[in-house]
Tab-separated table of C-alpha atoms and ligand atoms in Angstrom:
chain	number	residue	atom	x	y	z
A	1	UNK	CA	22.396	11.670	81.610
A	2	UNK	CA	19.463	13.991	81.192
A	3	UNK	CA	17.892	16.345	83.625
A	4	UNK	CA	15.201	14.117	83.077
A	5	UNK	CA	16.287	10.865	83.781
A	6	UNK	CA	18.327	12.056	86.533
A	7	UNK	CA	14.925	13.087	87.931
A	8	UNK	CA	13.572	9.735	87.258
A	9	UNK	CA	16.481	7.771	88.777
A	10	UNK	CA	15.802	9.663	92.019
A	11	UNK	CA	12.214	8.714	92.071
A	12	UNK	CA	13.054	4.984	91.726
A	13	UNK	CA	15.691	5.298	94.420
A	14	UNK	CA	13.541	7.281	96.782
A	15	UNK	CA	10.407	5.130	95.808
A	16	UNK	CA	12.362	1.768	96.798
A	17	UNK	CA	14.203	3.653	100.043
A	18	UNK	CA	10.443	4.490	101.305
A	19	UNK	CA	9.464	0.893	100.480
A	20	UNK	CA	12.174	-1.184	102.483
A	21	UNK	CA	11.604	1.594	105.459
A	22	UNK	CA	7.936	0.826	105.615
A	23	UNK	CA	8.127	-3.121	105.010
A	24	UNK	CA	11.722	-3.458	107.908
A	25	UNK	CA	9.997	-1.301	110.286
A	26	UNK	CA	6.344	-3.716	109.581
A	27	UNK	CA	8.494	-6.918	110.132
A	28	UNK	CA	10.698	-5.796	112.800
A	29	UNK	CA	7.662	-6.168	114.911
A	30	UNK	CA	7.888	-9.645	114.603
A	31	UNK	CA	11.426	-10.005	114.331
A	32	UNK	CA	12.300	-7.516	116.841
A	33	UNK	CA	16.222	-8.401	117.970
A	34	UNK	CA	16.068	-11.600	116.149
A	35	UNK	CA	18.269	-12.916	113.630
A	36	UNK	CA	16.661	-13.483	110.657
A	37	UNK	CA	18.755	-15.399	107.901
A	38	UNK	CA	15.894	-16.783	105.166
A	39	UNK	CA	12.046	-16.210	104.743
A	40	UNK	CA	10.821	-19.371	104.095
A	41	UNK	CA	6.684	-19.484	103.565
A	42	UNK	CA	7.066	-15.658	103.780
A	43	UNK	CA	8.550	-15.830	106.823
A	44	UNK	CA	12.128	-14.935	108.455
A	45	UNK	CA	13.629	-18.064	110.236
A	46	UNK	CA	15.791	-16.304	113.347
A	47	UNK	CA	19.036	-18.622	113.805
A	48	UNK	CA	21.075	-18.536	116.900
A	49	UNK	CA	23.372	-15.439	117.728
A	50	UNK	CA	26.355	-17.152	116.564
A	51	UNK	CA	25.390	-17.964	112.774
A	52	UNK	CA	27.679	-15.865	110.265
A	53	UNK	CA	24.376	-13.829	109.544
A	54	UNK	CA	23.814	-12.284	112.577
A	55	UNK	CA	25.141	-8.620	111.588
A	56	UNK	CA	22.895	-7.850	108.697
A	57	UNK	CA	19.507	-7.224	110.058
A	58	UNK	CA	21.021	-4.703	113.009
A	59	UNK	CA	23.218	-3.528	110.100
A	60	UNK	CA	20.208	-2.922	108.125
A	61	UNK	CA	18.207	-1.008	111.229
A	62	UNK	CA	21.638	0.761	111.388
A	63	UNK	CA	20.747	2.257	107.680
A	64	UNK	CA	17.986	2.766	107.723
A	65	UNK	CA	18.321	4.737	111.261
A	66	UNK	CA	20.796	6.594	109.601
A	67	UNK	CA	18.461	7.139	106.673
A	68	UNK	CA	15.615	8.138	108.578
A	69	UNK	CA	16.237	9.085	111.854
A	70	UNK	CA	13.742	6.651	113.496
A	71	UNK	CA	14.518	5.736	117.160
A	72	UNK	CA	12.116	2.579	116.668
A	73	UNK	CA	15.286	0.934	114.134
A	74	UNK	CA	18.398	2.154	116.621
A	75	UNK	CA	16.524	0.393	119.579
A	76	UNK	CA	16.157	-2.829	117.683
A	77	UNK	CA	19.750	-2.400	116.819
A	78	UNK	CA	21.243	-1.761	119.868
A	79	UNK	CA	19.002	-4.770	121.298
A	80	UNK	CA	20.748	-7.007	118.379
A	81	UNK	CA	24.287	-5.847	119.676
A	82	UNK	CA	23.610	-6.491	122.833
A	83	UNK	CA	22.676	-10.103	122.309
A	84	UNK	CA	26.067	-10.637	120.471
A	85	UNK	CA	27.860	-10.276	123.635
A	86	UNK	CA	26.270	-14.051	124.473
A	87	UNK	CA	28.837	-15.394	121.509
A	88	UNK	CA	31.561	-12.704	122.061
A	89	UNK	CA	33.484	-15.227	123.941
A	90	UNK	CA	32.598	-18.764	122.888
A	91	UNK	CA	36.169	-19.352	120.452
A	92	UNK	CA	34.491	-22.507	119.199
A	93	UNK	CA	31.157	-21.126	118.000
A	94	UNK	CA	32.893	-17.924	116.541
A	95	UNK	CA	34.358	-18.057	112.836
A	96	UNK	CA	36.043	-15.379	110.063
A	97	UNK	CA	32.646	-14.285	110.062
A	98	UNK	CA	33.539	-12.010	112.776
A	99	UNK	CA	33.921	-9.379	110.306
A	100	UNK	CA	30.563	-10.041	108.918
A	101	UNK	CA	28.941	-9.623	111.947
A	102	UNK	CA	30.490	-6.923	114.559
A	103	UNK	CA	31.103	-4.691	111.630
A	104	UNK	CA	27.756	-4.246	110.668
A	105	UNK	CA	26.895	-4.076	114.737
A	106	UNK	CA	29.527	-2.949	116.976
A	107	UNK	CA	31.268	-0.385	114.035
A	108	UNK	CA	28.100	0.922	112.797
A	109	UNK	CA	27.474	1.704	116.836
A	110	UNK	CA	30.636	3.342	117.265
A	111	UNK	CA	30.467	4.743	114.213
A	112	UNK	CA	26.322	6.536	114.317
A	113	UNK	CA	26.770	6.860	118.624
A	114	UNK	CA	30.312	6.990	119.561
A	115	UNK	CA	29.414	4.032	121.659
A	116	UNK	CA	32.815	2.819	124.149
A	117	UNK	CA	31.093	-0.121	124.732
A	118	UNK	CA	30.259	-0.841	120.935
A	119	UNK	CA	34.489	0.163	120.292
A	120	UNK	CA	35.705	-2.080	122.632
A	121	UNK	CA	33.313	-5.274	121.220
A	122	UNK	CA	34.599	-4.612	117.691
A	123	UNK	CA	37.951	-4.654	118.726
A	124	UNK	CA	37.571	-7.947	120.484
A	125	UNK	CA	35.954	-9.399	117.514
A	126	UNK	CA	39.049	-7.939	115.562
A	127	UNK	CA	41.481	-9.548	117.686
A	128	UNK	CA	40.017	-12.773	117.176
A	129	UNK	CA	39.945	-12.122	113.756
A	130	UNK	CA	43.575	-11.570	113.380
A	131	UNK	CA	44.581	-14.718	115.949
A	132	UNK	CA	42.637	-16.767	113.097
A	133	UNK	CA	45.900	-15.747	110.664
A	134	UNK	CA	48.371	-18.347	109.006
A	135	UNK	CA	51.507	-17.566	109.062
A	136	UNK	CA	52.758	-20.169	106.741
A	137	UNK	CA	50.130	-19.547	104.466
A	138	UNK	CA	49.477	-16.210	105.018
A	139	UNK	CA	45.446	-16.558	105.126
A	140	UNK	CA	42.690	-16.253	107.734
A	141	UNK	CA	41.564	-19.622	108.664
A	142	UNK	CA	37.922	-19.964	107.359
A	143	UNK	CA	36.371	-22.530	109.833
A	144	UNK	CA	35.984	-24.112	112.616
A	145	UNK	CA	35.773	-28.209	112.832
A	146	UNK	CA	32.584	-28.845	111.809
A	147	UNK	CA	32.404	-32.221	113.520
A	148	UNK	CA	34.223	-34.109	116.132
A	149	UNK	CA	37.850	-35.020	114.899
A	150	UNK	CA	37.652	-32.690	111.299
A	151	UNK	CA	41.160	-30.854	110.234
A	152	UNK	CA	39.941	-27.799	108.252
A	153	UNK	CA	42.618	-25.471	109.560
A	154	UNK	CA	44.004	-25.018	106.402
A	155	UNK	CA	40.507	-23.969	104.647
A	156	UNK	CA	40.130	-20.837	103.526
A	157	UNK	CA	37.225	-18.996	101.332
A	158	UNK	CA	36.651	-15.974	99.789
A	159	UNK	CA	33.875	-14.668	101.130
A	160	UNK	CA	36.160	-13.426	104.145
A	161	UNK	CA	37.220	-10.705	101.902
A	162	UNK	CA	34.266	-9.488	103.301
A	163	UNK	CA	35.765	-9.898	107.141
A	164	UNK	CA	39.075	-7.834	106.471
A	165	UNK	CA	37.313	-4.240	106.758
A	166	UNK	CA	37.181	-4.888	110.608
A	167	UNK	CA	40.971	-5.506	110.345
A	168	UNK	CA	41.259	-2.281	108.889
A	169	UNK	CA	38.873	-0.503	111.454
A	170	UNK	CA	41.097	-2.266	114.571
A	171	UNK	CA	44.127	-0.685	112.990
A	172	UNK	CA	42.293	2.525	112.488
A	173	UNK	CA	41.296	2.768	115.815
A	174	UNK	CA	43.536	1.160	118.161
A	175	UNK	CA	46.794	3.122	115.707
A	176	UNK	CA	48.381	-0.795	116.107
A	177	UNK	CA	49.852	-1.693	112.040
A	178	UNK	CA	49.352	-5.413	112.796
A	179	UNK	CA	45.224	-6.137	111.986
A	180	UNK	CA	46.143	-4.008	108.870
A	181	UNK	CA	48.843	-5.888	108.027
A	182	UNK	CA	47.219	-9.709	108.140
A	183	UNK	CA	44.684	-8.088	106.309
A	184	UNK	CA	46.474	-7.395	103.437
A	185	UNK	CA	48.273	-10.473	103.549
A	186	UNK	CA	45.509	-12.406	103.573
A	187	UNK	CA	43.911	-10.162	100.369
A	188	UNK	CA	47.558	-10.875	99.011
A	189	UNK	CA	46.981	-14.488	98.992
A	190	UNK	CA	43.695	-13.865	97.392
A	191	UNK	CA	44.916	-12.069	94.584
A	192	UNK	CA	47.600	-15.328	94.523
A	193	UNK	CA	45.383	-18.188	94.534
A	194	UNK	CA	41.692	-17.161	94.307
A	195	UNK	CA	41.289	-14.831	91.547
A	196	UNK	CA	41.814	-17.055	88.259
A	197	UNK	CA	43.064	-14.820	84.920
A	198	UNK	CA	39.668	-14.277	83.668
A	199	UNK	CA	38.000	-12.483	86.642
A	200	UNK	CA	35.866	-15.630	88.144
A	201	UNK	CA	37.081	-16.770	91.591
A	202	UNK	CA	37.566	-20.210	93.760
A	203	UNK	CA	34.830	-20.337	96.723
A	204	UNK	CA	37.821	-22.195	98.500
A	205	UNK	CA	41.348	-23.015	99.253
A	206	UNK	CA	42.921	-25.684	101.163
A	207	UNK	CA	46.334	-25.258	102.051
A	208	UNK	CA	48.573	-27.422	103.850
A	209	UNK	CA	48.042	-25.682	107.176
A	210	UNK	CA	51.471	-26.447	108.616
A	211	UNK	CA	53.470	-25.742	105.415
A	212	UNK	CA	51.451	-23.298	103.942
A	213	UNK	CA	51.477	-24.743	100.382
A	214	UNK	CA	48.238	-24.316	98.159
A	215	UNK	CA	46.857	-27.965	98.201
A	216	UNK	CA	43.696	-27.328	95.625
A	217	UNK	CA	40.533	-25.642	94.792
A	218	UNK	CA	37.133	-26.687	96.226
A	219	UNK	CA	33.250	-26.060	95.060
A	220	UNK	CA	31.684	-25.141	98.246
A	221	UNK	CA	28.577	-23.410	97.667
A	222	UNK	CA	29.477	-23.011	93.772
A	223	UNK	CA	28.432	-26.152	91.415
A	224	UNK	CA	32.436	-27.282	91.094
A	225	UNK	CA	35.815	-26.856	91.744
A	226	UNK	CA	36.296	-24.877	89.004
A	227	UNK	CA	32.693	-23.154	88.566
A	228	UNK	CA	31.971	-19.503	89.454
A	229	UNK	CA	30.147	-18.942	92.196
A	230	UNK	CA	27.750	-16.020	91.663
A	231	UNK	CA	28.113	-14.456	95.466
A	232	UNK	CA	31.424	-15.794	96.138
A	233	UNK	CA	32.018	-13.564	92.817
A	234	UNK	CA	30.483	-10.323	94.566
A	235	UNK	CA	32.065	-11.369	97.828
A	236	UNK	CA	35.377	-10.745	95.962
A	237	UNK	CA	33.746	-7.536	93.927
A	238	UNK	CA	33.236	-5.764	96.908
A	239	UNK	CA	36.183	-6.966	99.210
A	240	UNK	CA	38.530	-6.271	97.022
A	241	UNK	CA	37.743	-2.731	96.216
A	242	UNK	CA	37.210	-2.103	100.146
A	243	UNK	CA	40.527	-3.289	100.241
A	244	UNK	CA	41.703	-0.903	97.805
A	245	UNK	CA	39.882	2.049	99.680
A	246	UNK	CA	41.865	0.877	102.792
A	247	UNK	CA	45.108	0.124	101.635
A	248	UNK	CA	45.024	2.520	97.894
A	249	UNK	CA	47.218	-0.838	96.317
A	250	UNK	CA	46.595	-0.557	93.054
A	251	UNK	CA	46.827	-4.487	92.448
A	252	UNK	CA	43.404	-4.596	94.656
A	253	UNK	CA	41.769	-1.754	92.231
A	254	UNK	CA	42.945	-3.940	89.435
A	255	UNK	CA	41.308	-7.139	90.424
A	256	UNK	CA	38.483	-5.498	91.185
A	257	UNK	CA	37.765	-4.387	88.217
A	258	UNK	CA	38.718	-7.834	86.240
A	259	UNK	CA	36.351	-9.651	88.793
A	260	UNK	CA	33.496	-7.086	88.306
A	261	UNK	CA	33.580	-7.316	84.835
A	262	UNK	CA	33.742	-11.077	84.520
A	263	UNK	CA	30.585	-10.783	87.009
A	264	UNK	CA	28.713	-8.434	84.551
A	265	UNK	CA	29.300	-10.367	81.274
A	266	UNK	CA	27.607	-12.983	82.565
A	267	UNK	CA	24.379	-11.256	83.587
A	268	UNK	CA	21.423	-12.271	82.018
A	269	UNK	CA	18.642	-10.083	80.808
A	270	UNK	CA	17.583	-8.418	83.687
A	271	UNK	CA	20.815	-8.283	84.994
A	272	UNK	CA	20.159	-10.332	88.769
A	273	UNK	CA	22.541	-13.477	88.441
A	274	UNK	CA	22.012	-17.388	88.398
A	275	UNK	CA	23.594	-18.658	91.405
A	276	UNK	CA	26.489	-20.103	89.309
A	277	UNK	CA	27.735	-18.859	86.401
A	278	UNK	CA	29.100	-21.908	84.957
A	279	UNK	CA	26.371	-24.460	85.012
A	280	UNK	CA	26.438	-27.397	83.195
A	281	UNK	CA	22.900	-28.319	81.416
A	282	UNK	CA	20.101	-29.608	83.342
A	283	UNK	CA	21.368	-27.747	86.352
A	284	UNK	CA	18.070	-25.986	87.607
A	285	UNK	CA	19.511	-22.053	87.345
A	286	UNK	CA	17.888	-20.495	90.239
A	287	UNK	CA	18.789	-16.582	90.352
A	288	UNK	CA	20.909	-15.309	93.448
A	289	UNK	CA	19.390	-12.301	93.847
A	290	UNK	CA	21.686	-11.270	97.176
A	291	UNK	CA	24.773	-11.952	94.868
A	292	UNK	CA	23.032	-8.927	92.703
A	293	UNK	CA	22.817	-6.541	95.726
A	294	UNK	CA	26.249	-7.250	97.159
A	295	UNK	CA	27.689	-6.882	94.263
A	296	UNK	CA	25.929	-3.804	93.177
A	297	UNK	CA	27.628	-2.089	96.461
A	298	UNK	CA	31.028	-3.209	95.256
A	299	UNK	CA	30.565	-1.750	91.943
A	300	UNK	CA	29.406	1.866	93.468
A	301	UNK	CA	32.164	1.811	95.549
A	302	UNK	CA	34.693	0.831	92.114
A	303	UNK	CA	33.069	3.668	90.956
A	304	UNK	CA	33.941	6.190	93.720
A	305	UNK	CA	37.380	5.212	94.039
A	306	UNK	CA	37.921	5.221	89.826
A	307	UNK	CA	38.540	8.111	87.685
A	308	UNK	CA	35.393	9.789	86.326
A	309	UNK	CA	36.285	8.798	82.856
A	310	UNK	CA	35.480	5.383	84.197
A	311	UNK	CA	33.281	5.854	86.999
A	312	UNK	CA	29.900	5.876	84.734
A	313	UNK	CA	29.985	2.803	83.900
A	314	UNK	CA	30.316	0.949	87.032
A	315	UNK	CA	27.481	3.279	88.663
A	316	UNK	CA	25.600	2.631	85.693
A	317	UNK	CA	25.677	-0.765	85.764
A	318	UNK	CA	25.219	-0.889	89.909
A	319	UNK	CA	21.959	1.105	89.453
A	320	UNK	CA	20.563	-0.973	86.778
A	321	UNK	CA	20.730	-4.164	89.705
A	322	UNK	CA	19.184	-1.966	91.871
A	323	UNK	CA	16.307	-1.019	90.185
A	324	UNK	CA	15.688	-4.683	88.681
A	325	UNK	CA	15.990	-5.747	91.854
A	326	UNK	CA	13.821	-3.664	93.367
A	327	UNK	CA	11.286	-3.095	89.846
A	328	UNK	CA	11.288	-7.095	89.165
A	329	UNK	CA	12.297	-8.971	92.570
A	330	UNK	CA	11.097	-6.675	95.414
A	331	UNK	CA	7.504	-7.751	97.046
A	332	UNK	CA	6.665	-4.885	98.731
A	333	UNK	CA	2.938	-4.814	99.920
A	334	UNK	CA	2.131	-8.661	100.217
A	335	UNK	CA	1.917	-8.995	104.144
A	336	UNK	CA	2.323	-12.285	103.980
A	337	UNK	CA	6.167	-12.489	102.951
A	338	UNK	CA	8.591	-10.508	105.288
A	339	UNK	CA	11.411	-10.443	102.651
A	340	UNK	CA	12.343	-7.483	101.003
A	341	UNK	CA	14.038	-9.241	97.940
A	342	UNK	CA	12.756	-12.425	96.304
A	343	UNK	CA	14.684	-15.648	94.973
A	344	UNK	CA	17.702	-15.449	96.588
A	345	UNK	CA	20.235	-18.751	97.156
A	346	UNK	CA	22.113	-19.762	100.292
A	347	UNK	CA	23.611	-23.617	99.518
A	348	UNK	CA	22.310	-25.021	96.755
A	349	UNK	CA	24.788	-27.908	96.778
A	350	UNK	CA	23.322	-28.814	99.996
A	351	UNK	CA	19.865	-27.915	99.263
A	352	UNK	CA	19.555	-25.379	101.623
A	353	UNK	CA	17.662	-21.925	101.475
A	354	UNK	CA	16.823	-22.414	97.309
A	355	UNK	CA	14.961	-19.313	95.672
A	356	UNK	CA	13.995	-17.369	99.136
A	357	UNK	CA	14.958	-14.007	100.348
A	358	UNK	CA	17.953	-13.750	102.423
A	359	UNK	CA	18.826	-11.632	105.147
A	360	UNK	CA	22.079	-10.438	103.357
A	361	UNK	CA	20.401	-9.806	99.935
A	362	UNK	CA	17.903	-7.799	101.298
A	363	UNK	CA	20.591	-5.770	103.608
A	364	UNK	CA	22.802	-4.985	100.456
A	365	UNK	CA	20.393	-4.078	98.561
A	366	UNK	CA	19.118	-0.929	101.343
A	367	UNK	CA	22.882	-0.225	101.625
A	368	UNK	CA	22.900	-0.050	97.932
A	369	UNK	CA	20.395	2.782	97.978
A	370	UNK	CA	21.586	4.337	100.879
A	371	UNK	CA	24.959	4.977	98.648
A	372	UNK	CA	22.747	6.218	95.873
A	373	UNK	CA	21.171	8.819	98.217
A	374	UNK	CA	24.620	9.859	99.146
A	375	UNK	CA	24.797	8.231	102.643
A	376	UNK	CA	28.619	8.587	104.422
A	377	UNK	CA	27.831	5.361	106.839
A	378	UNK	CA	29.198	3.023	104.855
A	379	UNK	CA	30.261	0.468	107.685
A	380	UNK	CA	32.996	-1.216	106.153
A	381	UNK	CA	34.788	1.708	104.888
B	1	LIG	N1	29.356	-16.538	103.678
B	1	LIG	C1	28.492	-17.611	103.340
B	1	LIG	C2	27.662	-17.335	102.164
B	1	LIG	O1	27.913	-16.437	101.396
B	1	LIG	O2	26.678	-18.058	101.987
């Protein structure tokens, strides 16, 4: 790269950085210790404590205070963490998505503050994490019943690749092998029966919960059973090469990689993905522009933990999301629309949260430029 596009690059990078700042500090007036999950009409809906997206609007304060320095975004985030505690406790309202949300709360605390209080709630999330763990199967359970009388104990999904960095933390921190150990049993069984030969992933498993035996595939949020589910794709980008930063198994670098570069032959043009990559015609191919950001993070990180000889172009490609992203999908100044990142989809099999920002696209993409400026708070690492 030239001096002078090195120059530009930072411009972009320090142009978007400024932007998000100014438009999360605007909306966290409104939002304030909410949880926001999708901007529909231009405007976040806040969901109860306990939904799986609770983490990533304290986790983006928790940036962007790093970032910045700016009291005004550790307040809201402390206020956020502090709310948690309501669902700290309630087993039945608490999923795998522990990992999602007290590492992007109670680690980033501990982590920016030294916070006791903010230690101790991550490693309660962490143990309830880990008593989640199959034995026979040798996965983290995914879900609870969804209604009165389901069985979905044997269910489980990749987007808790995502959840195992807390497992790592616990260990970390509390110097106890086990959290470390169902975590890489669990990304063992990933590497088993999620990632298929050419790099595209199942959203879910079902396994015979008593047994442990691999019953099928499932679509979940993807189009099909066998279909590849854009995020569910980035979930496994970026979860698998956190796993290789915690664990340095090779076999987790290596999937990485062949997952990462499935997900970037099938970009289109400007390189922000359609929500599933194998659609059949007629499907309407809305863009997933938080699968773009997630997986952007997951391909800097690839390119930290790679050789340099390799490294370019994994940062390359990470950078050119970004700026589409923020170039092509960011709305910056409209006041009416509190989302950072446009055209983003939740469930489109269910019809839920089609072509909106979402809470988790806009998050990854400030932690994507956070890594660009060189940040070390990287939560899950
Ligand atoms: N973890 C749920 C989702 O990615 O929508």
């Amino acid at each position: 790269m030239t001096d002078e596009q090195d120059v530009r690059k930072a411009g972009w990078v320090n142009e978007a950085w400024q932007a998000a700042a100014d438009k999360a500090a605007r909306i966290g007036e409104r939002i304030g210790t909410g949880f926001p999950h999708a901007s529909v009409n231009g405007e976040y809906a806040l969901e109860d404590p306990h939904w799986w997206t609770a983490g990533f609007w304290p986790g983006m304060l928790w940036q962007l205070y790093e970032g910045t320095g700016e009291e005004r975004f550790r307040t809201l985030a402390e206020g956020c963490e502090e709310r948690l505690d309501q669902v700290l406790h309630q087993y039945e309202r608490l999923d795998h998505d522990l990992g999602f949300m007290w590492t992007l709360t109670s680690v980033a605390s501990h982590r920016l503050t030294g916070s006791e209080n903010s230690r101790r709630r991550a490693l309660q999330a962490a143990n309830y994490l880990a008593g989640r763990f199959n034995l026979s199967g040798r996965f983290i359970r995914a879900w609870n019943p969804w209604s009165e009388g389901e069985d979905n104990s044997g269910i489980a999904i990749i987007d808790c690749c995502m959840n195992m960095p807390l497992l790592y933390w616990a260990s970390r921190e509390s110097g106890d092998p086990r959290y470390r150990q169902i975590a890489v049993a669990h990304m063992e069984t990933v590497l088993e029966h999620f990632v298929r030969p050419d790099g595209s992933v199942y959203h879910i498993v079902q396994f015979d919960s008593a047994t442990g035996e691999r019953i099928r595939g499932l679509g979940g949020q993807g189009f099909a059973a066998e279909s590849a589910w854009s995020r569910g794709t980035a979930w496994a980008i970026y979860g698998l090469a956190l796993s290789y930063h915690h664990t340095g198994q090779p076999r987790f670098r290596d999937a990485a990689k062949r997952v990462a570069h499935y997900f970037l032959s099938q970009l289109p043009e400007d390189s922000v993905p359609h929500w599933d990559f194998r659609l059949p015609e007629g499907v309407a191919k809305h863009r997933d522009s938080s699968a773009a950001s997630c997986a952007a993070c997951g391909l800097l990180l690839i390119a930290d933990l790679v050789g340099e000889r390799e490294a370019g172009s994994y940062r390359r490609a990470a950078e050119r999301i970004l700026e589409s992203l923020y170039r092509n999908y960011g709305d910056w100044d409209n006041p009416k629309q509190e989302g950072l990142i446009l055209h983003g989809t939740d469930h489109f099999p269910e019809g839920r949260n089609i072509d909106v920002p979402l809470i988790y696209g806009d998050y990854f993409f400030v932690e994507g430029l956070a890594r660009l400026r060189g940040t070390e708070a990287i939560f899950w690492q």
